N, CA, C and O atoms as a GROMACS GRO file, in nm:
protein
  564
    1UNK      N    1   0.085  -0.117   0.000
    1UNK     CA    2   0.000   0.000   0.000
    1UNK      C    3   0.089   0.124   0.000
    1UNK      O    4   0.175   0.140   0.087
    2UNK      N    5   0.069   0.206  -0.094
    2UNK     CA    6   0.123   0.360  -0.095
    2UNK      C    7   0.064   0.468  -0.039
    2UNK      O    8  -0.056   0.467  -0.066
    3UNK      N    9   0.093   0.555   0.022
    3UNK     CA   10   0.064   0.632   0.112
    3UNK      C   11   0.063   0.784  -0.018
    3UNK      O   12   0.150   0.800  -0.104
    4UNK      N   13  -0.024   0.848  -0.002
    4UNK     CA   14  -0.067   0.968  -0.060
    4UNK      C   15  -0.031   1.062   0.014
    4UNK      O   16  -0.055   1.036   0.132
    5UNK      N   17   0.039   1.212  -0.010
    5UNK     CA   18   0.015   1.324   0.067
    5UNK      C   19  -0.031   1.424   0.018
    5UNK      O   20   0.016   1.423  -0.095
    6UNK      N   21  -0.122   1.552   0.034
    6UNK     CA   22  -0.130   1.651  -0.049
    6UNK      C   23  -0.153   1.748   0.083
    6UNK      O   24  -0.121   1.753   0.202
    7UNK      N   25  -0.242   1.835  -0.032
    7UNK     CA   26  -0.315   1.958   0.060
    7UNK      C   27  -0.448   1.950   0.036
    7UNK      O   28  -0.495   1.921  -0.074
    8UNK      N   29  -0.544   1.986   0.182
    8UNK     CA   30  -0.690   1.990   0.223
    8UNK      C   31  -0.702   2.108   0.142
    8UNK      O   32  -0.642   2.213   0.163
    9UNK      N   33  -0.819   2.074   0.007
    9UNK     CA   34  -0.851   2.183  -0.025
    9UNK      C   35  -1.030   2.239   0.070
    9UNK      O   36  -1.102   2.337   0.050
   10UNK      N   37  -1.039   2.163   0.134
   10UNK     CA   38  -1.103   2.211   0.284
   10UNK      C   39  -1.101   2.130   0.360
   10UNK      O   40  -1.044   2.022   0.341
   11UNK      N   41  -1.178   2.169   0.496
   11UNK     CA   42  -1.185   2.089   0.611
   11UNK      C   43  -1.277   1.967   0.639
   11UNK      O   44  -1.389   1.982   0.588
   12UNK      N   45  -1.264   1.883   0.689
   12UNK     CA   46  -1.342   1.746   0.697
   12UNK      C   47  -1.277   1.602   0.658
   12UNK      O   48  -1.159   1.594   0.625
   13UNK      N   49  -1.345   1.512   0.663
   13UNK     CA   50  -1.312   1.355   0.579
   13UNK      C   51  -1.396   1.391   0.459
   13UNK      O   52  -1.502   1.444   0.428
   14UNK      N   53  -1.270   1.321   0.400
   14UNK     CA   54  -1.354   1.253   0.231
   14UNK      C   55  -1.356   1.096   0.216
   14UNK      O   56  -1.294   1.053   0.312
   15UNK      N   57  -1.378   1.046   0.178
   15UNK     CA   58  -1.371   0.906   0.166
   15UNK      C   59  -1.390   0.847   0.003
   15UNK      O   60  -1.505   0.811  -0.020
   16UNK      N   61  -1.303   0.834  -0.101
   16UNK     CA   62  -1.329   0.827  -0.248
   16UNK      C   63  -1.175   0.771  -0.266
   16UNK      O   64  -1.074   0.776  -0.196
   17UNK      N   65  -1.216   0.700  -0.432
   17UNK     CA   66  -1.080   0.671  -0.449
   17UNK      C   67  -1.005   0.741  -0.479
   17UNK      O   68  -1.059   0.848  -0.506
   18UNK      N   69  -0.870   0.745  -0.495
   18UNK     CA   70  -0.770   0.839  -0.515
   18UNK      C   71  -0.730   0.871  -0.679
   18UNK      O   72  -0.742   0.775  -0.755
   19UNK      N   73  -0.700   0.952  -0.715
   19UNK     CA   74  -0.645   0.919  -0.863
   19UNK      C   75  -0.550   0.974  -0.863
   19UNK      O   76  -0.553   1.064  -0.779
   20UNK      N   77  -0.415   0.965  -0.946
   20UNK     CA   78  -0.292   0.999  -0.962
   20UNK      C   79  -0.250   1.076  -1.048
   20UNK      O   80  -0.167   1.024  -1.122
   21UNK      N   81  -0.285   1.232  -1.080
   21UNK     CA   82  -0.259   1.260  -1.229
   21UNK      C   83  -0.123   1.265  -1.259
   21UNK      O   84  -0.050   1.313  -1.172
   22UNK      N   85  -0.059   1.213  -1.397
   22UNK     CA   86   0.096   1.193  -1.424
   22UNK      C   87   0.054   1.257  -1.521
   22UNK      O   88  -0.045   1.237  -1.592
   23UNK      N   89   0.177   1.386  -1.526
   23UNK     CA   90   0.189   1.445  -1.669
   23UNK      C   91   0.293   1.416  -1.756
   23UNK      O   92   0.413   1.437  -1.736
   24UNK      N   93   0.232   1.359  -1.868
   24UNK     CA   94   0.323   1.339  -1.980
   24UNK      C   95   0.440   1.368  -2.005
   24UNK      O   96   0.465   1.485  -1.979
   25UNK      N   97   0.542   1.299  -2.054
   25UNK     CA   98   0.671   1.322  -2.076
   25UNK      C   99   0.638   1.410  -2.208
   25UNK      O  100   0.595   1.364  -2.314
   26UNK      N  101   0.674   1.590  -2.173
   26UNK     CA  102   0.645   1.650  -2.349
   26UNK      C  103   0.769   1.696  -2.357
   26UNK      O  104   0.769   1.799  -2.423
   27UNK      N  105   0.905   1.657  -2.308
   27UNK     CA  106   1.046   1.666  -2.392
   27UNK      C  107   1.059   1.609  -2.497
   27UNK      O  108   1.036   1.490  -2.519
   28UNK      N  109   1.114   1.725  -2.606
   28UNK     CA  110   1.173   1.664  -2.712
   28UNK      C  111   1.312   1.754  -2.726
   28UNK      O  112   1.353   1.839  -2.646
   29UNK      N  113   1.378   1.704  -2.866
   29UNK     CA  114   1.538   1.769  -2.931
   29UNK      C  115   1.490   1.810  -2.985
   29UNK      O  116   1.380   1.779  -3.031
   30UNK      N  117   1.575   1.924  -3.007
   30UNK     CA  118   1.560   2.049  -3.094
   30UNK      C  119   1.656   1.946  -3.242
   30UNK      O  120   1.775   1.916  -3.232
   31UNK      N  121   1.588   1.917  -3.337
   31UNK     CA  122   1.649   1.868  -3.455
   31UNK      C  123   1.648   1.956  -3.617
   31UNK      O  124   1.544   1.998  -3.667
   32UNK      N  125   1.750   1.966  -3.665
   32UNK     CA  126   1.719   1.964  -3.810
   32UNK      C  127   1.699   1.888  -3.920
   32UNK      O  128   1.775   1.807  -3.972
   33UNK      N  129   1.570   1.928  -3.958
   33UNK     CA  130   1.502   1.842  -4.060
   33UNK      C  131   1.524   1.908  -4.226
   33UNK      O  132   1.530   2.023  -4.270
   34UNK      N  133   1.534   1.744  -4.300
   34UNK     CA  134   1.520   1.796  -4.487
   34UNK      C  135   1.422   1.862  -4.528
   34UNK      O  136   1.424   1.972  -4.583
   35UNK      N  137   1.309   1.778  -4.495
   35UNK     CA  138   1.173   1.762  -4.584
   35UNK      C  139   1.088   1.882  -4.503
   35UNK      O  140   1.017   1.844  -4.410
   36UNK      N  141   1.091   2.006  -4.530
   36UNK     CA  142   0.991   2.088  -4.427
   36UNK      C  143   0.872   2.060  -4.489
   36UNK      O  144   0.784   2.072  -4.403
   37UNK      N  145   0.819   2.025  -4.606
   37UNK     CA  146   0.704   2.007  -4.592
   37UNK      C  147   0.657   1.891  -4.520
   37UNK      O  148   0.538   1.875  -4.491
   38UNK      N  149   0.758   1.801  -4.490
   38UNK     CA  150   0.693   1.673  -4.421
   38UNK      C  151   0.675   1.743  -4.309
   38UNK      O  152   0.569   1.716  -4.252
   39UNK      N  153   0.758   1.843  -4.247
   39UNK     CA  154   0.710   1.889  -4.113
   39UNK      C  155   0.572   2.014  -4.104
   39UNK      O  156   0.486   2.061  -4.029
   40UNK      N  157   0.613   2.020  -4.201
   40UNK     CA  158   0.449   2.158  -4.201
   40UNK      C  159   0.326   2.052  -4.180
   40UNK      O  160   0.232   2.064  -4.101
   41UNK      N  161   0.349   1.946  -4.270
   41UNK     CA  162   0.205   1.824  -4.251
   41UNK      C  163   0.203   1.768  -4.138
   41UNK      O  164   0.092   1.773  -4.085
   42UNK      N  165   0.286   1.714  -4.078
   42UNK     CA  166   0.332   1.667  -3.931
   42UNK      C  167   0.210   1.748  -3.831
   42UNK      O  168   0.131   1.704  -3.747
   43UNK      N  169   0.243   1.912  -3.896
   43UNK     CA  170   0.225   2.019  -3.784
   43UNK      C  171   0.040   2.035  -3.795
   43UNK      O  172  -0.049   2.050  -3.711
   44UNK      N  173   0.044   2.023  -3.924
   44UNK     CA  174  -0.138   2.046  -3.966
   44UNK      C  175  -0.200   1.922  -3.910
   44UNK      O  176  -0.279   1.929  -3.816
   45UNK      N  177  -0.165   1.800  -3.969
   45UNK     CA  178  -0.146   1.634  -3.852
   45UNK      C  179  -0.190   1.654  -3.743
   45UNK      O  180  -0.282   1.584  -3.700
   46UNK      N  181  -0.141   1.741  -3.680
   46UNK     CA  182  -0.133   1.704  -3.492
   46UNK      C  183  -0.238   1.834  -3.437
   46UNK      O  184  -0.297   1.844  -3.330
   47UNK      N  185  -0.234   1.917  -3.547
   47UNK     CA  186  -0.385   2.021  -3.530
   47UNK      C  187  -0.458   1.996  -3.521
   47UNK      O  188  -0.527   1.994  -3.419
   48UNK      N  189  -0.488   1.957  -3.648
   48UNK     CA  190  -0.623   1.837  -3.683
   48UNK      C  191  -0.678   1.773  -3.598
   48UNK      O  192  -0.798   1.778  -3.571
   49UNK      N  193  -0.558   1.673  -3.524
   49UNK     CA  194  -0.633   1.589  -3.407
   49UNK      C  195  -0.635   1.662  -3.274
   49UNK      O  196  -0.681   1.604  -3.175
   50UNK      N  197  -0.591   1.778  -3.266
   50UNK     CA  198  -0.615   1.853  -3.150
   50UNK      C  199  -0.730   1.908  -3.173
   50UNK      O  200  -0.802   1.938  -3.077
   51UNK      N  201  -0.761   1.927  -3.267
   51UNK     CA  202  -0.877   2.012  -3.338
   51UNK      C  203  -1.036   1.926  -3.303
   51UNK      O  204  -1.147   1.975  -3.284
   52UNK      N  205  -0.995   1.801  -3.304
   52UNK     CA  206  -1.086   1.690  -3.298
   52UNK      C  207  -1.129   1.640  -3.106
   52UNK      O  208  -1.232   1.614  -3.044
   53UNK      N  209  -1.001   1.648  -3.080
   53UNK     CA  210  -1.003   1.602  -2.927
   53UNK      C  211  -1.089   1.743  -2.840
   53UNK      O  212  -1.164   1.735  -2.743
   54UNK      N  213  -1.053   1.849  -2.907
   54UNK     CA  214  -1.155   1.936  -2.857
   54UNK      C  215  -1.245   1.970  -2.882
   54UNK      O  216  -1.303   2.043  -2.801
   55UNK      N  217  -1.303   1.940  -3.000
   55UNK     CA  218  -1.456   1.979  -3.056
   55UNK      C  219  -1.515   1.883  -2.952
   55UNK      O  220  -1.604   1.938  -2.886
   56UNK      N  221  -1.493   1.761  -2.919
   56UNK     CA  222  -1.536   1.654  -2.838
   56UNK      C  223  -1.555   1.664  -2.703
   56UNK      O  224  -1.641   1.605  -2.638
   57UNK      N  225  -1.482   1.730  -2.668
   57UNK     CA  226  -1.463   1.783  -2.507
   57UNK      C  227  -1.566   1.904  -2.512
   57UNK      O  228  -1.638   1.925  -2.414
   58UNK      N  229  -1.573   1.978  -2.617
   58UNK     CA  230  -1.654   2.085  -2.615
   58UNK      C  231  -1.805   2.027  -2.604
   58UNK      O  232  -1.882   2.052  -2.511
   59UNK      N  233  -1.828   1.958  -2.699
   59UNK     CA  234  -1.961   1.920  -2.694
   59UNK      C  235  -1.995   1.846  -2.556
   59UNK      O  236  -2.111   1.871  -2.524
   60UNK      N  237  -1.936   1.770  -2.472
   60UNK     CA  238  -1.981   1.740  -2.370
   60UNK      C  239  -1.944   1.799  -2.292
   60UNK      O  240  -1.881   1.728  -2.214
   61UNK      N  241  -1.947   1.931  -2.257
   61UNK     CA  242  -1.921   2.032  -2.144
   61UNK      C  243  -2.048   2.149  -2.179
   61UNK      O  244  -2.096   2.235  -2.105
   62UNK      N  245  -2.093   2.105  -2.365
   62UNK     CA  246  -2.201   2.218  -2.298
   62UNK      C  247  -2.343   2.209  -2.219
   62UNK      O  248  -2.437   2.287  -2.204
   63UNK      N  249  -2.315   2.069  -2.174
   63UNK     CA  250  -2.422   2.022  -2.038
   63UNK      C  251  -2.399   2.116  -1.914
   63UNK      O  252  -2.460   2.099  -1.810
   64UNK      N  253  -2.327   2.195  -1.928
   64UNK     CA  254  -2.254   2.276  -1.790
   64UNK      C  255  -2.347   2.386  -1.767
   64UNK      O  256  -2.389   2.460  -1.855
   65UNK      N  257  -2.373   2.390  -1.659
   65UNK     CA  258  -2.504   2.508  -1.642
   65UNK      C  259  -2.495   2.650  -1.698
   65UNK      O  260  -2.594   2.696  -1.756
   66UNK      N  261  -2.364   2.737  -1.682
   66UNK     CA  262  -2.322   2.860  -1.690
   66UNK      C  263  -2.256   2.842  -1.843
   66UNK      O  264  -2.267   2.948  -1.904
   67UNK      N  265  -2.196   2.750  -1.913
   67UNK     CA  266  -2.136   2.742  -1.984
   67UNK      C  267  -2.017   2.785  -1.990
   67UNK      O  268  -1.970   2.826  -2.096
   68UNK      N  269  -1.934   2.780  -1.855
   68UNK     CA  270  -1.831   2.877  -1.873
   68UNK      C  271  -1.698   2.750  -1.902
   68UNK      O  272  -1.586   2.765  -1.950
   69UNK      N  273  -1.758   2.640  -1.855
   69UNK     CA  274  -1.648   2.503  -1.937
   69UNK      C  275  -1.635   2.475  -2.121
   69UNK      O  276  -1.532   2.443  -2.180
   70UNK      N  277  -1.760   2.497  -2.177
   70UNK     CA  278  -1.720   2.508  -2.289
   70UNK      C  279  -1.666   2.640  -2.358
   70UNK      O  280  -1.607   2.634  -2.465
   71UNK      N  281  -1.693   2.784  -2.278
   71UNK     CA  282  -1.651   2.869  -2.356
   71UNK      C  283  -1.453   2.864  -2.341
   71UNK      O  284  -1.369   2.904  -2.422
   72UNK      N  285  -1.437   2.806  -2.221
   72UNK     CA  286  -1.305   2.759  -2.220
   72UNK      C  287  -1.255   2.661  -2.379
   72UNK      O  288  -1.153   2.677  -2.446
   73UNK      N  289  -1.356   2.575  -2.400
   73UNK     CA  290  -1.273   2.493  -2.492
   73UNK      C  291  -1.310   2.539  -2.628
   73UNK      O  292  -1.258   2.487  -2.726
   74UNK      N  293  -1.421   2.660  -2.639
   74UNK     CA  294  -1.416   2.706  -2.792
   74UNK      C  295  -1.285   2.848  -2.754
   74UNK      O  296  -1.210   2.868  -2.849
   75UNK      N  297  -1.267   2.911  -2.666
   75UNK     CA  298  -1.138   2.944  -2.702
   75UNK      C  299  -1.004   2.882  -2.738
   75UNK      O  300  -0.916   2.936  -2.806
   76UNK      N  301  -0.998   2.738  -2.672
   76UNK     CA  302  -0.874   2.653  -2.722
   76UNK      C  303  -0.905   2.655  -2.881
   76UNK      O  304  -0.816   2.677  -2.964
   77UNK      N  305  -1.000   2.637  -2.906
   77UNK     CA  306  -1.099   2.587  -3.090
   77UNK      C  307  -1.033   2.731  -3.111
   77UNK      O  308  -0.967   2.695  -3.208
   78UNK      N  309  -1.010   2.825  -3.101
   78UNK     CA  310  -0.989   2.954  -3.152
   78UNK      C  311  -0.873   2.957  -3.183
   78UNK      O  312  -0.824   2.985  -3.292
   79UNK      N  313  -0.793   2.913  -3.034
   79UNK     CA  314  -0.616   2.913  -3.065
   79UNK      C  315  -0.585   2.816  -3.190
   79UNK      O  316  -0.517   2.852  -3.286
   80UNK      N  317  -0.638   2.700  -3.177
   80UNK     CA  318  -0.610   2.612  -3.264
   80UNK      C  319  -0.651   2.676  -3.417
   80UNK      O  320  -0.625   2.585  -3.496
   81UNK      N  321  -0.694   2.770  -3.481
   81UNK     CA  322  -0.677   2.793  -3.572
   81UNK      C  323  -0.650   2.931  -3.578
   81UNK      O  324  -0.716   2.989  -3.665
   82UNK      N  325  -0.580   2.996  -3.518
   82UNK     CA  326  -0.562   3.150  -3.524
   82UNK      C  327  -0.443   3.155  -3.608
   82UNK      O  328  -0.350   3.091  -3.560
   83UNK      N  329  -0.421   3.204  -3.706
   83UNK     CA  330  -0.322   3.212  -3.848
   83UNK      C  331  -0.212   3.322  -3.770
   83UNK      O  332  -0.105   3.349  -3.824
   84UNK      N  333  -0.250   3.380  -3.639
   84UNK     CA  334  -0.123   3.468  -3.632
   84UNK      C  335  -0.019   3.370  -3.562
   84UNK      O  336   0.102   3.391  -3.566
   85UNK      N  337  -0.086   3.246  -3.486
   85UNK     CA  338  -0.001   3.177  -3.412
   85UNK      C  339   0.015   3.074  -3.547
   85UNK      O  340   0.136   3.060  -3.570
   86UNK      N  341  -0.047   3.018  -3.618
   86UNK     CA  342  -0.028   2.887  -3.694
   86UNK      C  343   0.100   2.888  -3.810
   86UNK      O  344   0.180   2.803  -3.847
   87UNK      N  345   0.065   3.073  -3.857
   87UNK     CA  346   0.173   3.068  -4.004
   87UNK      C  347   0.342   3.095  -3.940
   87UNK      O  348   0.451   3.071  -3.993
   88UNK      N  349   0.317   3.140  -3.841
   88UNK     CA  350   0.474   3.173  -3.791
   88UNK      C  351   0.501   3.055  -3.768
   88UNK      O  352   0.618   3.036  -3.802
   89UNK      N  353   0.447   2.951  -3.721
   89UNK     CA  354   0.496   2.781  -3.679
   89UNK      C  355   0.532   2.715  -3.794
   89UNK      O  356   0.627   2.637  -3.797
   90UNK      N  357   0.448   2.746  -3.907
   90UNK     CA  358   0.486   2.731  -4.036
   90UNK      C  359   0.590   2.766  -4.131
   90UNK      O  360   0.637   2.709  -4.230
   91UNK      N  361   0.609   2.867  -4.079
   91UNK     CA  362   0.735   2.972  -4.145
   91UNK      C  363   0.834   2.903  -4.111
   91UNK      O  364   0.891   2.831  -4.193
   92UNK      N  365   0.882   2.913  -3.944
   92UNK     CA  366   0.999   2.849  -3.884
   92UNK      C  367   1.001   2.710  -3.924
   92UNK      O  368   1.113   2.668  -3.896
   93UNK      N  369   0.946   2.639  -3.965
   93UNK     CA  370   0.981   2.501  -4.016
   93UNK      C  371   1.081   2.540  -4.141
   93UNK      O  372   1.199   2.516  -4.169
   94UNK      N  373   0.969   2.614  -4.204
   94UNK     CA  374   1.052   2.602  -4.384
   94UNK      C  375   1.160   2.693  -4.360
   94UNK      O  376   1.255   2.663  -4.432
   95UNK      N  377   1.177   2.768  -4.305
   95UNK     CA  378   1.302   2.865  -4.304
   95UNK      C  379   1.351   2.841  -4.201
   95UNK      O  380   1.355   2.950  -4.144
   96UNK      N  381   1.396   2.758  -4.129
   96UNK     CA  382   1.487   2.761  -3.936
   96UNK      C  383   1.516   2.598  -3.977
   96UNK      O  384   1.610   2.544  -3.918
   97UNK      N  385   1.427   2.502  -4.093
   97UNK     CA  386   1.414   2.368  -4.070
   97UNK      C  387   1.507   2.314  -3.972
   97UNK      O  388   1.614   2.254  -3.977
   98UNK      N  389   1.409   2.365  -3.861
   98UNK     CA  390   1.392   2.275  -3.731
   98UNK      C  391   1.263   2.178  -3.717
   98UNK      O  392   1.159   2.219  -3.769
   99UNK      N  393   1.262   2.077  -3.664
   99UNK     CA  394   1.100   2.008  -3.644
   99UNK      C  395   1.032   2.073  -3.584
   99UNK      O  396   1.066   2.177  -3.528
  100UNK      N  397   0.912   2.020  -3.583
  100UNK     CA  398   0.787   2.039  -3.530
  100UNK      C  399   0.782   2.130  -3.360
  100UNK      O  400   0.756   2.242  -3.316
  101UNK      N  401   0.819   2.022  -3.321
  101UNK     CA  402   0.808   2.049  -3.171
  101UNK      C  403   0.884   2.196  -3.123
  101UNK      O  404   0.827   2.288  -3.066
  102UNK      N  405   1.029   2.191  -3.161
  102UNK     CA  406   1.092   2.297  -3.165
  102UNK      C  407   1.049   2.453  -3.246
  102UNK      O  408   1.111   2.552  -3.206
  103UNK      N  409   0.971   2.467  -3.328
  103UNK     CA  410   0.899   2.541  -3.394
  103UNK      C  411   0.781   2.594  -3.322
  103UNK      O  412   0.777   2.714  -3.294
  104UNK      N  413   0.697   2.524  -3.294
  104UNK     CA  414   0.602   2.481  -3.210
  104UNK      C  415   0.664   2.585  -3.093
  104UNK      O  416   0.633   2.704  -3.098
  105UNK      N  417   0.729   2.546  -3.015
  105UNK     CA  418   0.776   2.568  -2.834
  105UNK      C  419   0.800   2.745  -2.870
  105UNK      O  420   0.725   2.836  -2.834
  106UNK      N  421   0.930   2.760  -2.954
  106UNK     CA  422   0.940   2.855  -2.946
  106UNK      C  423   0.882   2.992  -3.031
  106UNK      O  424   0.932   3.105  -3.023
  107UNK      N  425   0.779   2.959  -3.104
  107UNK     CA  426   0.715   3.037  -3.147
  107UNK      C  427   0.565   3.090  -3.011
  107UNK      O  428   0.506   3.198  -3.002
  108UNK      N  429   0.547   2.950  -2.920
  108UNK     CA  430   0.457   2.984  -2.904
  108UNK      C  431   0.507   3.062  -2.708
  108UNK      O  432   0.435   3.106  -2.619
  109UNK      N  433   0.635   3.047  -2.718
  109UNK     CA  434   0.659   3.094  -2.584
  109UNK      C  435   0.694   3.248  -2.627
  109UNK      O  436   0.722   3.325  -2.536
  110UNK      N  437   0.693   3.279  -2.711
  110UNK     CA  438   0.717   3.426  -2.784
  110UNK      C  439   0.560   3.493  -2.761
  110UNK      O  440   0.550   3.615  -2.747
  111UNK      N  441   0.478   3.434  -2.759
  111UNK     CA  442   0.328   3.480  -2.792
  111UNK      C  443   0.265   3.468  -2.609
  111UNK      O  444   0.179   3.541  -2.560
  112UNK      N  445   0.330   3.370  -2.547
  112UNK     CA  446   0.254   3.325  -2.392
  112UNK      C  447   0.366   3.476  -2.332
  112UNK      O  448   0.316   3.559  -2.257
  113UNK      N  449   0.490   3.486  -2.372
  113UNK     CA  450   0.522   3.593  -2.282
  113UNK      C  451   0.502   3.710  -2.339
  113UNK      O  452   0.582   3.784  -2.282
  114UNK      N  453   0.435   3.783  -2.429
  114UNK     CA  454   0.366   3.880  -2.500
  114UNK      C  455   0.223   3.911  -2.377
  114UNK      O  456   0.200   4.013  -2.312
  115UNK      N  457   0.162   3.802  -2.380
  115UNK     CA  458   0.057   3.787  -2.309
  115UNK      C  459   0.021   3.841  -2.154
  115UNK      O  460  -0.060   3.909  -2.090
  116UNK      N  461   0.146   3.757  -2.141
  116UNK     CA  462   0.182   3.763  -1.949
  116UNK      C  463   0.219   3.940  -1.948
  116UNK      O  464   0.206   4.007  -1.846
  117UNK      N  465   0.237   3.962  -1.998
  117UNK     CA  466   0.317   4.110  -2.026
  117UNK      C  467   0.186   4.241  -2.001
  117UNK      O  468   0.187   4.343  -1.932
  118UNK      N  469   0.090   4.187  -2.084
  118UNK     CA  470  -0.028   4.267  -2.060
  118UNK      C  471  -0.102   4.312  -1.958
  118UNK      O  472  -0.131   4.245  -1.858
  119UNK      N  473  -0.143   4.449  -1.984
  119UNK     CA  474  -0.184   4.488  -1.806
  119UNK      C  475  -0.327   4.460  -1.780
  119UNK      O  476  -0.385   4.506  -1.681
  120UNK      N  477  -0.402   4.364  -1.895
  120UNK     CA  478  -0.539   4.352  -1.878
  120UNK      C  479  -0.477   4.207  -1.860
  120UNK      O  480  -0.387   4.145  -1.917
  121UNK      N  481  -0.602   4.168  -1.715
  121UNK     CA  482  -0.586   4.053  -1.620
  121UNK      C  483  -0.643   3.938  -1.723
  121UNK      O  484  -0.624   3.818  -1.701
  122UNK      N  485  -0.720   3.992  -1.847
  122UNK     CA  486  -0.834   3.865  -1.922
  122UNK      C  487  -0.740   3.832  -2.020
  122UNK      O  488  -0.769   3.726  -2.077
  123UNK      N  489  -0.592   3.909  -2.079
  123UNK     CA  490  -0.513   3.841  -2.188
  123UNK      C  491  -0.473   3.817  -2.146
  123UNK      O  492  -0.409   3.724  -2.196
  124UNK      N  493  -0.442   3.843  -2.014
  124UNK     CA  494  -0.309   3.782  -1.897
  124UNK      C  495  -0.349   3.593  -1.908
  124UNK      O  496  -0.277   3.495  -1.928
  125UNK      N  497  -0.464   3.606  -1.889
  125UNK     CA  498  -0.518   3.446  -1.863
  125UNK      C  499  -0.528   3.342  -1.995
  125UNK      O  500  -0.537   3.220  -1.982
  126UNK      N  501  -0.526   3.405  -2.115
  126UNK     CA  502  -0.501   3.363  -2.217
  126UNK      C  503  -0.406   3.240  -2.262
  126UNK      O  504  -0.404   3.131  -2.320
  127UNK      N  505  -0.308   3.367  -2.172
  127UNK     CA  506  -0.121   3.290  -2.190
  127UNK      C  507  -0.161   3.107  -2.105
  127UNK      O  508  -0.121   3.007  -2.164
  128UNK      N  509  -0.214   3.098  -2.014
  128UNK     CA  510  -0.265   2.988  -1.923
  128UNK      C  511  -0.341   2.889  -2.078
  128UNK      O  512  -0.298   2.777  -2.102
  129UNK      N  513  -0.436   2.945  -2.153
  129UNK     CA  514  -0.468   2.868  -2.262
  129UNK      C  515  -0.432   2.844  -2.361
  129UNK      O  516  -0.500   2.768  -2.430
  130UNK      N  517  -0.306   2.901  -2.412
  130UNK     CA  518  -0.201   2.893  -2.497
  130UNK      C  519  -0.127   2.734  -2.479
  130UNK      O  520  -0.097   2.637  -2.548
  131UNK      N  521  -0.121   2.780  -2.338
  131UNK     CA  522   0.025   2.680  -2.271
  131UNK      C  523  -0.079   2.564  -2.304
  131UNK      O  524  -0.028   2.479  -2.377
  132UNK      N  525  -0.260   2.530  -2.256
  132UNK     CA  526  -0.280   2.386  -2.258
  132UNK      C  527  -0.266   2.377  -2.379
  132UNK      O  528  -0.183   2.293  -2.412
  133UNK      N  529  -0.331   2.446  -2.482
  133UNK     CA  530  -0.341   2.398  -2.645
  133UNK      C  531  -0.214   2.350  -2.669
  133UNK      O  532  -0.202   2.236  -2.716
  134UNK      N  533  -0.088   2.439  -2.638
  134UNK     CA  534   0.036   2.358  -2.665
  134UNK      C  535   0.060   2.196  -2.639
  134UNK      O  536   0.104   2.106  -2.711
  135UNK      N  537   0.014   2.198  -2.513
  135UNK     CA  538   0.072   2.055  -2.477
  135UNK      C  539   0.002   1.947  -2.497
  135UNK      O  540   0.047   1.833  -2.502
  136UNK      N  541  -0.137   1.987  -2.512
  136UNK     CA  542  -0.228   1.910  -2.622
  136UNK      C  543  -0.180   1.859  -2.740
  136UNK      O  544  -0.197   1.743  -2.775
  137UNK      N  545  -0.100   1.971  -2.825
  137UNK     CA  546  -0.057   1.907  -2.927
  137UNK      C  547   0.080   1.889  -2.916
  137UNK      O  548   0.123   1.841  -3.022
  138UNK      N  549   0.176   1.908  -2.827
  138UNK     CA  550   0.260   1.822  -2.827
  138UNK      C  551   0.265   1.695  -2.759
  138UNK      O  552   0.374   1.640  -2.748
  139UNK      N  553   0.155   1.640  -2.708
  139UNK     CA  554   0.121   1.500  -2.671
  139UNK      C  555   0.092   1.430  -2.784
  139UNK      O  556   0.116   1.311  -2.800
  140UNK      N  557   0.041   1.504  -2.865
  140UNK     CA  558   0.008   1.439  -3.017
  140UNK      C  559   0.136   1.328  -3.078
  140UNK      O  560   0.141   1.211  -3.115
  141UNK      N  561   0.237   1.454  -3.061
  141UNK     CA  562   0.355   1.380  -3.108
  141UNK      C  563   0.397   1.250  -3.103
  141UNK      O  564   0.505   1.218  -3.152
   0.00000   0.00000   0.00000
């Protein structure tokens, strides 16, 4: 038997099973690649199915009373196709041919600290939905 520790997010007994969340190993190498179009498709590839994993999540969250769980995941639906974040990821492939992931990271940590930067608290929080869409699709990988 393994012993659990955390923090009371209030006071009392609970009694339920436990669950363990493990986050994904999302390290990768920074590599140079031949074929950038194999990596631009790679990159549309792993959209696509991010694109998919959240239309899905969306639709069963808009059971949510306030709706404020799905308006969370049609803004991810937003990031996932916003051309100011998508063509620069695109660019840096064909011109930096670096892969995916590396393209990916640092295009989009250019845009999360743009964000954080802002003195309005609602783009501030943005950067927070940037970061999941990222790792959404770099789990893809």
């Amino acid at each position: 038997m393994s012993v659990l520790k955390g923090i009371a997010a209030s006071q009392g007994i609970a009694i339920a099973k436990a669950c363990k969340l493990a986050e994904p190993d999302l390290s990768f190498d920074k590599k140079t690649i031949t074929d950038t179009a194999m990596g631009v498709e790679r990159f549309r590839a792993a959209l696509s199915i991010a694109k998919e994993e959240v239309m899905a999540i969306h639709k069963k969250s808009k059971t949510d009373q306030d709706g404020v769980k799905a308006a969370i995941f049609e803004a991810h639906l937003l990031i996932l196709t916003d051309p100011e974040l998508i063509l620069p990821i695109e660019e840096k492939i064909k011109t930096e041919k670096v892969n995916v992931e590396q393209a990916l990271q640092e295009t989009v940590d250019m845009h999360i600290s743009m964000f954080k930067q802002m003195d309005n608290d609602y783009m501030k929080e943005r950067a927070a939905d940037i970061h999941d869409v990222v790792k959404r699709v770099l789990n893809i990988y």
